[in-house]
């Protein structure tokens, strides 16, 4: 027997069990059982993992069992990979608990909930400078993904209507949508699910790893339903230049007569830009921007489960996407993809809006950016790392750069705009000196210390560049950054000291798709999906 044969941990457990308890007649030898913590104490049965148990267990036991299993999840506060908010004040939690059972669609039953929903839409439309917050129309969604599908659908429908009115074909060659190759997966999903050709504009170091408007114009034609412009690329946090894109599309319209709208994906930036730099023009102040989405559960600071899509005016949401729902005598309108959906995340969003106000959101955004600058500078000072995100650099436009001496370091407006995200890689110097050290080992070694800091490949054409990325959210405070920097420095030093013996880590790094359940039920086999047109290991 070869020592290197594959060892299935599930088999080890099965064979290691005391034989008397190995099988139970009710489940016909199904080995996949969970024994709950009260088994021994109350002499109760274990329950099958992948089938509904014939007889339930007490709610107390069910709670304890699931609670204990979930302890194996990572710690949200050490998860520096996610944009999604993980903390709300106690009063928000109380409100959410009180409203857990409310369904947003039951507008007649819960008129106040619906009212709060409408208020949120007006507030956000106003925040993004919709020409009139009465004319703006929008809806809560589960997140930006759903909002992006809706924004795309409206643009597709408008293009179709226009083509039909002009007596032109909507099938040959059919609609296309233009976006940077750095687009989040939700944008590509829209194209594939709703049968729109996805035109990915290559990104480059010069374009700062995001959409280059000039290059994008090479992909625009009369069948382009719109351009997705991202306010906050997930790779580096750079804002894409919405204004420049709009100007080029204005010129294009003058030249050709084709009007191509912009939908801004402000999943992360929608609640950062308006507060950190109110002067930055990216929203409905630009007439070509017809719709915008954001994730309430990112920098909107709600718990997961809420996003928003807003159209600048009703005319940009075609009527046949709006459903009239007739309830006891009243008419309500629905244009989200879900029918039933929880109302409590929307209530939590409203809580944030009135609890924090502009000043509160601004204070948090500025603190996040300040902490991100701290981390960026510390990493650069090691000499081992190069930072690709730019929010810690002063704006390059002349005057400011000259006045650096008198600059107010706390003022976010003097720095490059962007999300509080730190994307970094080994410096060229470091790679030259230590070619045997692989950057993804940093991810693995940080994970061993509890930190989740992902190592991603950049989008196609730049996939040879890997980045480590930290999202600086509200809880990523200075003390946490201190600790993180100390750990990164220690780990990097260790790797340098050990030189080539660190190769052992190579194997460690390759096994990140740890199997925890033997049957892996409900999971897809690797490779069972179609090839993505972008990088396969999409960042999230
Ligand atoms: C997170 C994100 C999305 C997807 O949003 P969800 O709220 O997770 O559905 C889309 N685009 C960008 C730029 C994002 O950051």
Coordinates of C-alpha atoms and ligand atoms in Angstrom, one line a residue:
X1 CA 0.0 0.0 0.0
X2 CA 1.4 3.3 -1.0
X3 CA 1.7 5.9 1.7
X4 CA 0.7 8.6 -0.7
X5 CA -2.7 7.1 -1.5
X6 CA -5.6 9.5 -1.1
X7 CA -7.0 9.6 2.4
X8 CA -10.6 10.4 2.9
X9 CA -11.1 12.0 6.3
X10 CA -14.7 11.0 6.3
X11 CA -13.7 7.3 6.1
X12 CA -11.2 7.8 8.9
X13 CA -14.0 9.0 11.2
X14 CA -16.4 6.3 10.1
X15 CA -13.9 3.5 10.7
X16 CA -12.8 5.1 14.0
X17 CA -16.2 5.0 15.5
X18 CA -17.2 2.4 18.2
X19 CA -18.8 -0.3 16.1
X20 CA -21.9 -0.6 18.2
X21 CA -23.0 2.9 17.2
X22 CA -21.8 2.8 13.7
X23 CA -25.1 2.2 12.0
X24 CA -28.7 2.9 12.8
X25 CA -31.5 0.9 11.3
X26 CA -33.5 4.0 10.5
X27 CA -31.0 5.4 8.0
X28 CA -30.0 2.2 6.4
X29 CA -26.3 2.5 7.1
X30 CA -26.0 6.2 6.1
X31 CA -22.6 7.0 7.7
X32 CA -23.2 10.8 7.6
X33 CA -24.6 11.6 10.9
X34 CA -24.1 14.5 13.3
X35 CA -24.2 13.7 16.9
X36 CA -25.4 16.7 18.8
X37 CA -23.9 17.9 22.0
X38 CA -26.6 16.6 24.2
X39 CA -26.3 13.1 22.9
X40 CA -24.5 11.8 25.9
X41 CA -26.2 14.0 28.4
X42 CA -29.8 13.1 27.5
X43 CA -29.2 9.8 25.7
X44 CA -30.7 11.2 22.5
X45 CA -30.1 9.9 19.0
X46 CA -27.7 11.4 16.5
X47 CA -29.3 12.9 13.4
X48 CA -28.5 12.3 9.7
X49 CA -26.6 15.0 8.0
X50 CA -28.0 14.8 4.5
X51 CA -31.5 13.6 5.0
X52 CA -34.3 15.0 7.0
X53 CA -34.3 13.2 10.4
X54 CA -37.4 11.0 10.8
X55 CA -38.0 12.6 14.2
X56 CA -36.8 16.0 15.3
X57 CA -34.8 17.1 18.3
X58 CA -35.8 19.8 20.8
X59 CA -35.3 23.4 19.8
X60 CA -32.7 23.8 22.5
X61 CA -30.7 20.9 21.1
X62 CA -31.1 22.1 17.5
X63 CA -29.9 25.5 18.5
X64 CA -26.9 24.2 20.4
X65 CA -26.0 21.9 17.6
X66 CA -26.1 24.5 14.9
X67 CA -24.5 27.1 17.1
X68 CA -21.5 24.9 17.8
X69 CA -21.1 23.9 14.2
X70 CA -21.1 27.5 13.1
X71 CA -18.3 28.2 15.5
X72 CA -16.1 26.7 12.9
X73 CA -16.7 29.7 10.6
X74 CA -14.0 32.3 10.4
X75 CA -14.2 35.4 12.6
X76 CA -15.9 38.2 10.7
X77 CA -13.8 40.9 12.3
X78 CA -10.6 39.3 11.0
X79 CA -12.1 38.9 7.5
X80 CA -10.4 41.7 5.6
X81 CA -11.5 40.2 2.3
X82 CA -15.1 41.3 2.3
X83 CA -16.8 44.6 1.5
X84 CA -19.8 43.5 3.4
X85 CA -20.6 45.2 6.7
X86 CA -20.5 43.0 9.8
X87 CA -21.5 45.2 12.7
X88 CA -24.5 47.4 13.5
X89 CA -25.4 49.0 16.9
X90 CA -27.7 47.1 19.3
X91 CA -30.7 49.3 18.5
X92 CA -30.5 48.4 14.9
X93 CA -30.4 44.7 15.8
X94 CA -33.4 45.2 18.1
X95 CA -35.4 46.8 15.2
X96 CA -34.4 44.0 12.9
X97 CA -35.5 41.3 15.4
X98 CA -38.8 43.1 15.9
X99 CA -39.5 43.0 12.2
X100 CA -38.0 39.7 11.2
X101 CA -41.3 38.3 10.0
X102 CA -42.3 41.1 7.8
X103 CA -42.4 40.6 4.0
X104 CA -41.8 43.7 2.0
X105 CA -44.2 42.7 -0.8
X106 CA -47.2 42.8 1.6
X107 CA -47.6 46.4 1.0
X108 CA -51.1 46.6 2.2
X109 CA -50.4 44.8 5.4
X110 CA -47.3 46.8 6.2
X111 CA -47.9 50.3 4.9
X112 CA -45.4 51.9 7.3
X113 CA -42.7 49.5 6.1
X114 CA -43.5 50.4 2.6
X115 CA -43.3 54.1 3.6
X116 CA -39.8 53.6 5.0
X117 CA -38.8 51.8 1.8
X118 CA -40.0 54.9 -0.2
X119 CA -38.2 57.3 2.1
X120 CA -34.9 55.4 1.6
X121 CA -35.3 55.6 -2.2
X122 CA -35.9 59.4 -2.0
X123 CA -33.0 59.9 0.4
X124 CA -30.6 58.0 -1.8
X125 CA -31.9 59.6 -5.1
X126 CA -31.3 62.9 -3.4
X127 CA -27.9 61.9 -2.2
X128 CA -27.0 61.1 -5.8
X129 CA -28.4 64.3 -7.1
X130 CA -31.4 63.0 -9.1
X131 CA -32.9 66.0 -11.0
X132 CA -36.0 65.6 -8.8
X133 CA -36.3 63.1 -6.0
X134 CA -40.0 62.9 -6.9
X135 CA -39.3 61.9 -10.4
X136 CA -36.6 59.4 -9.5
X137 CA -37.8 55.8 -9.2
X138 CA -36.1 52.9 -7.6
X139 CA -36.4 49.8 -5.4
X140 CA -34.7 47.9 -2.7
X141 CA -33.0 44.7 -3.9
X142 CA -31.2 41.9 -2.1
X143 CA -27.9 43.4 -3.0
X144 CA -26.1 45.1 -5.9
X145 CA -26.3 41.9 -8.0
X146 CA -30.1 42.1 -8.3
X147 CA -29.9 45.9 -8.8
X148 CA -27.4 45.5 -11.6
X149 CA -29.6 43.0 -13.4
X150 CA -32.5 45.5 -13.2
X151 CA -30.4 48.4 -14.4
X152 CA -29.2 46.3 -17.4
X153 CA -32.7 45.1 -18.2
X154 CA -34.1 48.6 -18.4
X155 CA -31.3 49.7 -20.8
X156 CA -31.8 46.6 -22.9
X157 CA -35.5 47.2 -23.2
X158 CA -35.0 50.9 -24.1
X159 CA -32.6 49.9 -26.8
X160 CA -35.0 47.3 -28.1
X161 CA -37.9 49.8 -28.2
X162 CA -35.8 52.3 -30.0
X163 CA -34.5 49.8 -32.6
X164 CA -38.1 48.6 -33.3
X165 CA -39.3 52.2 -33.7
X166 CA -36.5 52.7 -36.2
X167 CA -37.6 49.5 -38.0
X168 CA -34.2 47.9 -37.3
X169 CA -33.5 44.3 -36.2
X170 CA -33.0 43.6 -32.5
X171 CA -31.6 40.1 -33.2
X172 CA -28.9 40.5 -35.7
X173 CA -26.4 41.1 -34.4
X174 CA -28.3 41.7 -31.1
X175 CA -27.5 43.9 -28.2
X176 CA -24.1 44.3 -26.4
X177 CA -23.0 45.9 -23.2
X178 CA -19.6 47.4 -22.6
X179 CA -17.6 47.2 -19.3
X180 CA -14.0 47.0 -18.0
X181 CA -12.5 43.5 -17.7
X182 CA -12.2 44.3 -14.0
X183 CA -16.0 44.1 -13.7
X184 CA -17.5 42.3 -10.8
X185 CA -19.0 38.9 -11.6
X186 CA -22.6 40.3 -11.2
X187 CA -22.1 42.5 -14.3
X188 CA -21.0 39.6 -16.5
X189 CA -23.9 37.6 -15.1
X190 CA -26.3 40.2 -16.4
X191 CA -24.9 39.8 -19.9
X192 CA -25.0 36.0 -19.8
X193 CA -28.4 35.6 -18.1
X194 CA -30.2 38.2 -20.2
X195 CA -28.5 37.3 -23.5
X196 CA -26.5 40.5 -24.2
X197 CA -23.1 40.2 -25.7
X198 CA -20.5 41.1 -23.0
X199 CA -17.8 43.4 -24.4
X200 CA -15.0 43.4 -21.9
X201 CA -12.6 46.3 -22.3
X202 CA -9.0 45.2 -21.5
X203 CA -7.5 47.0 -18.5
X204 CA -3.9 47.9 -18.1
X205 CA -1.5 49.4 -15.6
X206 CA -1.9 52.7 -17.4
X207 CA -5.7 52.6 -17.0
X208 CA -5.1 51.9 -13.3
X209 CA -6.5 48.4 -13.6
X210 CA -10.0 49.7 -14.5
X211 CA -12.0 50.9 -17.5
X212 CA -10.2 53.2 -19.9
X213 CA -12.9 55.4 -21.5
X214 CA -11.0 56.0 -24.7
X215 CA -10.5 52.3 -25.2
X216 CA -14.1 51.6 -24.3
X217 CA -15.2 53.7 -27.3
X218 CA -13.6 51.1 -29.6
X219 CA -16.3 48.7 -28.3
X220 CA -19.3 50.9 -28.5
X221 CA -21.6 50.8 -31.6
X222 CA -25.3 51.2 -32.5
X223 CA -26.1 47.9 -30.7
X224 CA -24.6 49.0 -27.4
X225 CA -27.4 49.1 -24.8
X226 CA -25.2 50.9 -22.3
X227 CA -21.8 51.1 -20.5
X228 CA -21.4 49.8 -17.0
X229 CA -19.0 52.2 -15.2
X230 CA -17.8 51.0 -11.7
X231 CA -17.5 53.4 -8.9
X232 CA -15.0 51.4 -6.9
X233 CA -13.3 48.6 -8.7
X234 CA -13.2 45.5 -6.5
X235 CA -9.5 44.9 -7.3
X236 CA -8.0 48.2 -6.2
X237 CA -10.9 50.5 -5.1
X238 CA -10.2 52.9 -8.0
X239 CA -13.2 54.9 -9.2
X240 CA -13.8 54.6 -12.9
X241 CA -13.9 58.0 -14.7
X242 CA -17.7 58.4 -15.2
X243 CA -17.5 62.0 -16.4
X244 CA -14.8 61.2 -19.0
X245 CA -16.8 58.2 -20.3
X246 CA -20.0 60.4 -20.5
X247 CA -18.1 63.1 -22.4
X248 CA -16.8 60.6 -25.0
X249 CA -20.3 59.2 -25.4
X250 CA -21.7 62.7 -25.8
X251 CA -19.2 63.2 -28.7
X252 CA -20.2 59.9 -30.1
X253 CA -23.9 60.8 -30.1
X254 CA -23.2 64.0 -31.9
X255 CA -21.2 62.2 -34.5
X256 CA -23.5 59.2 -35.0
X257 CA -26.9 60.0 -33.5
X258 CA -26.7 56.9 -31.2
X259 CA -27.3 57.7 -27.6
X260 CA -25.6 55.2 -25.2
X261 CA -26.5 55.5 -21.6
X262 CA -24.4 54.8 -18.5
X263 CA -25.3 52.7 -15.5
X264 CA -23.0 53.3 -12.6
X265 CA -22.2 50.3 -10.4
X266 CA -21.7 52.1 -7.2
X267 CA -21.9 48.9 -5.1
X268 CA -19.2 50.2 -2.7
X269 CA -18.7 53.8 -3.8
X270 CA -22.3 54.9 -3.6
X271 CA -22.1 55.4 0.1
X272 CA -18.4 56.6 0.2
X273 CA -18.0 59.2 -2.6
X274 CA -20.9 61.5 -1.7
X275 CA -19.6 61.8 1.9
X276 CA -15.8 61.6 1.5
X277 CA -15.7 64.0 -1.5
X278 CA -19.0 65.7 -2.3
X279 CA -17.3 67.6 -5.1
X280 CA -16.6 64.5 -7.1
X281 CA -19.1 64.4 -10.0
X282 CA -20.0 60.9 -10.9
X283 CA -23.8 60.6 -10.3
X284 CA -27.0 61.9 -11.7
X285 CA -25.4 65.3 -12.1
X286 CA -24.1 63.7 -15.4
X287 CA -27.2 63.6 -17.7
X288 CA -26.0 60.4 -19.4
X289 CA -26.1 58.5 -16.1
X290 CA -29.6 56.9 -16.2
X291 CA -29.3 54.5 -13.3
X292 CA -27.1 53.7 -10.3
X293 CA -27.0 50.8 -7.9
X294 CA -25.4 50.4 -4.5
X295 CA -25.1 47.7 -1.8
X296 CA -26.7 48.9 1.4
X297 CA -24.7 46.1 3.1
X298 CA -21.3 47.4 2.1
X299 CA -20.5 51.0 3.0
X300 CA -24.3 51.6 3.5
X301 CA -23.4 49.9 6.8
X302 CA -26.5 47.7 7.0
X303 CA -26.3 43.9 7.5
X304 CA -26.2 41.7 4.5
X305 CA -29.4 41.6 2.4
X306 CA -30.1 45.1 1.0
X307 CA -29.1 46.9 -2.2
X308 CA -30.7 49.7 -4.1
X309 CA -31.2 50.7 -7.8
X310 CA -32.4 54.2 -8.7
X311 CA -33.3 55.5 -12.1
X312 CA -32.8 59.2 -12.7
X313 CA -36.4 59.6 -14.1
X314 CA -39.4 57.3 -14.6
X315 CA -38.9 57.3 -18.3
X316 CA -35.7 55.2 -17.9
X317 CA -37.6 52.3 -16.4
X318 CA -39.8 50.9 -19.2
X319 CA -43.4 50.4 -18.2
X320 CA -43.5 46.7 -19.1
X321 CA -40.8 46.0 -16.4
X322 CA -43.2 47.4 -13.8
X323 CA -45.9 45.1 -12.4
X324 CA -49.1 46.5 -11.0
X325 CA -50.2 44.5 -8.0
X326 CA -53.8 44.9 -7.0
X327 CA -54.5 44.4 -3.3
X328 CA -57.6 45.1 -1.4
X329 CA -58.6 48.1 -3.5
X330 CA -55.2 49.7 -3.8
X331 CA -52.6 49.4 -6.5
X332 CA -48.9 48.9 -5.8
X333 CA -46.0 48.6 -8.2
X334 CA -43.2 46.1 -8.2
X335 CA -40.1 45.8 -10.4
X336 CA -37.6 43.8 -8.4
X337 CA -36.8 40.2 -9.3
X338 CA -38.1 38.7 -6.0
X339 CA -41.7 38.6 -4.9
X340 CA -41.2 37.9 -1.2
X341 CA -38.2 39.3 0.6
X342 CA -37.4 40.3 4.1
X343 CA -38.2 43.9 5.1
X344 CA -35.8 44.1 8.0
X345 CA -32.7 44.9 6.1
X346 CA -34.5 47.9 4.6
X347 CA -35.5 49.0 8.1
X348 CA -31.9 48.7 9.1
X349 CA -30.9 50.9 6.2
X350 CA -33.3 53.5 7.3
X351 CA -32.0 53.3 10.8
X352 CA -28.5 54.1 9.5
X353 CA -29.6 57.0 7.4
X354 CA -31.3 58.8 10.2
X355 CA -28.9 57.6 13.0
X356 CA -25.7 58.6 11.1
X357 CA -26.9 61.4 8.9
X358 CA -24.4 62.9 6.4
X359 CA -22.0 63.8 9.2
X360 CA -21.9 60.3 10.6
X361 CA -21.4 58.6 7.2
X362 CA -18.7 61.2 6.4
X363 CA -16.9 60.6 9.7
X364 CA -16.9 56.8 9.1
X365 CA -15.8 57.2 5.4
X366 CA -12.9 59.5 6.4
X367 CA -11.8 57.3 9.2
X368 CA -11.8 54.2 6.9
X369 CA -9.8 56.2 4.3
X370 CA -7.3 57.4 7.0
X371 CA -6.8 53.9 8.2
X372 CA -6.3 52.6 4.7
X373 CA -3.7 55.3 4.1
X374 CA -1.9 54.3 7.3
X375 CA -1.8 50.6 6.1
X376 CA -0.7 51.6 2.6
X377 CA 2.2 53.8 3.9
X378 CA 3.4 51.2 6.4
X379 CA 3.4 48.5 3.7
X380 CA 5.3 50.7 1.3
X381 CA 7.9 51.6 3.9
X382 CA 8.9 48.0 4.3
X383 CA 10.3 48.2 0.8
X384 CA 9.0 44.7 0.2
X385 CA 5.6 45.7 -1.0
X386 CA 4.3 48.0 -3.7
X387 CA 0.8 49.4 -3.2
X388 CA -1.4 49.5 -6.3
X389 CA -4.3 51.4 -4.8
X390 CA -3.8 55.2 -4.8
X391 CA -6.0 56.7 -2.0
X392 CA -2.8 57.4 0.0
X393 CA -1.3 59.5 -2.8
X394 CA -1.9 63.2 -3.2
X395 CA -3.9 64.2 -6.2
X396 CA -1.6 64.9 -9.1
X397 CA -3.4 68.0 -10.4
X398 CA -0.7 70.7 -10.2
X399 CA -1.6 73.1 -7.5
X400 CA -2.1 70.6 -4.8
X401 CA 1.1 68.8 -5.4
X402 CA 3.0 72.1 -5.1
X403 CA 1.3 72.9 -1.9
X404 CA 2.1 69.6 -0.3
X405 CA 4.0 71.3 2.6
X406 CA 0.9 73.1 3.7
X407 CA -1.4 70.2 3.1
X408 CA -4.0 69.1 5.6
X409 CA -3.3 65.4 5.8
X410 CA -6.6 64.7 7.4
X411 CA -8.6 66.1 4.4
X412 CA -9.6 63.2 2.1
X413 CA -10.1 65.6 -0.8
X414 CA -6.4 66.2 -1.3
X415 CA -5.8 62.5 -1.9
X416 CA -6.8 60.5 -4.9
X417 CA -10.4 59.5 -4.8
X418 CA -11.3 55.8 -4.2
X419 CA -12.5 53.2 -1.8
X420 CA -10.7 52.5 1.4
X421 CA -9.1 49.5 -0.1
X422 CA -5.4 48.6 0.0
X423 CA -4.2 46.4 -2.8
X424 CA -0.5 45.4 -2.7
X425 CA 2.0 43.1 -4.1
X426 CA 5.7 42.2 -3.7
X427 CA 7.9 45.0 -4.9
X428 CA 10.0 44.4 -8.0
X429 CA 13.0 44.7 -5.8
X430 CA 11.7 42.0 -3.5
X431 CA 10.9 39.7 -6.4
X432 CA 14.3 40.1 -7.8
X433 CA 16.0 39.4 -4.6
X434 CA 13.8 36.5 -3.5
X435 CA 12.4 34.9 -6.7
X436 CA 11.6 31.7 -4.8
X437 CA 9.2 33.3 -2.5
X438 CA 5.6 33.2 -3.8
X439 CA 3.2 35.9 -2.9
X440 CA 0.2 33.5 -2.3
X441 CA 2.1 32.1 0.7
X442 CA 1.4 35.4 2.5
X443 CA -2.3 34.6 2.2
X444 CA -1.8 31.1 3.6
X445 CA 0.4 32.2 6.5
X446 CA -1.8 35.1 7.4
X447 CA -4.8 32.7 7.5
X448 CA -2.9 30.6 10.0
X449 CA -2.9 33.6 12.2
X450 CA -6.6 34.2 11.7
X451 CA -6.5 36.9 9.1
X452 CA -8.3 36.5 5.8
X453 CA -6.4 38.5 3.2
X454 CA -7.0 37.1 -0.3
X455 CA -4.4 36.9 -3.0
X456 CA -6.0 37.5 -6.4
X457 CA -4.9 37.6 -10.0
X458 CA -5.7 40.8 -11.8
X459 CA -8.1 40.6 -14.8
X460 CA -7.1 39.1 -18.2
X461 CA -4.0 40.7 -19.7
X462 CA -2.7 41.6 -16.2
X463 CA -3.3 38.1 -14.8
X464 CA 0.4 37.7 -14.3
X465 CA 0.1 40.3 -11.5
X466 CA -1.2 39.0 -8.2
X467 CA -2.5 41.3 -5.5
X468 CA -3.2 41.0 -1.9
X469 CA -6.2 43.0 -0.9
X470 CA -7.4 44.5 2.4
X471 CA -10.8 46.2 2.6
X472 CA -10.6 48.8 5.4
X473 CA -14.1 48.8 6.9
X474 CA -15.3 50.5 10.0
X475 CA -13.9 48.0 12.4
X476 CA -10.5 47.9 10.8
X477 CA -9.1 50.4 13.3
X478 CA -5.6 51.5 14.0
X479 CA -4.9 48.8 16.6
X480 CA -6.0 46.1 14.2
X481 CA -3.8 47.6 11.5
X482 CA -0.9 47.7 13.9
X483 CA -1.3 44.0 14.5
X484 CA -1.8 43.2 10.8
X485 CA 1.3 45.1 9.8
X486 CA 3.3 43.3 12.5
X487 CA 2.1 39.9 11.3
X488 CA 2.9 40.7 7.6
X489 CA 6.3 41.9 8.6
X490 CA 7.1 38.8 10.7
X491 CA 5.8 36.5 8.0
X492 CA 7.7 38.1 5.3
X493 CA 10.9 38.2 7.4
X494 CA 10.5 34.5 8.2
X495 CA 10.2 33.7 4.5
X496 CA 13.3 35.6 3.7
X497 CA 15.2 33.9 6.6
X498 CA 14.2 30.4 5.5
X499 CA 14.9 31.0 1.9
X500 CA 14.2 28.0 -0.2
X501 CA 13.1 25.7 2.6
X502 CA 9.9 27.6 2.4
X503 CA 9.0 25.5 -0.6
X504 CA 7.1 23.2 1.8
X505 CA 4.5 26.0 1.9
X506 CA 3.8 25.6 -1.8
X507 CA 1.8 22.5 -1.2
X508 CA -0.1 24.1 1.7
X509 CA -1.2 26.9 -0.5
X510 CA -2.7 24.6 -3.1
X511 CA -5.2 23.0 -0.9
X512 CA -7.5 25.9 -0.1
X513 CA -10.6 24.2 -1.3
X514 CA -10.8 22.1 1.9
X515 CA -13.6 19.6 1.9
X516 CA -15.5 19.5 5.2
X517 CA -18.4 17.3 4.2
X518 CA -17.9 14.0 2.7
X519 CA -20.9 14.1 0.4
X520 CA -20.3 17.7 -0.6
X521 CA -24.0 17.8 -1.3
X522 CA -25.3 20.7 -3.3
X523 CA -21.8 21.7 -4.3
X524 CA -20.7 21.9 -7.9
X525 CA -17.7 19.9 -9.1
X526 CA -14.9 22.1 -10.1
X527 CA -15.1 22.7 -13.9
X528 CA -18.9 22.0 -14.1
X529 CA -19.5 25.7 -15.0
X530 CA -18.9 27.3 -18.3
X531 CA -15.7 29.2 -18.8
X532 CA -15.9 32.7 -17.6
X533 CA -14.8 35.3 -20.0
X534 CA -12.9 37.0 -17.2
X535 CA -10.5 35.6 -14.6
X536 CA -11.8 32.4 -13.2
X537 CA -10.9 32.9 -9.7
X538 CA -13.2 36.0 -9.4
X539 CA -12.7 38.2 -6.5
X540 CA -15.8 38.8 -4.4
Ligands
LIG1 C1 -20.1 43.7 -4.2 C2 -20.1 44.2 -5.6 C3 -21.1 43.8 -6.5 C4 -22.1 42.7 -6.1 O1 -22.9 43.3 -5.1 P1 -23.7 42.4 -4.0 O2 -24.3 43.4 -3.1 O3 -22.7 41.5 -3.4 O4 -24.7 41.6 -4.8 C5 -21.2 44.3 -7.8 N1 -20.3 45.2 -8.2 C6 -19.3 45.7 -7.4 C7 -18.3 46.7 -7.9 C8 -19.2 45.2 -6.1 O5 -18.2 45.7 -5.2

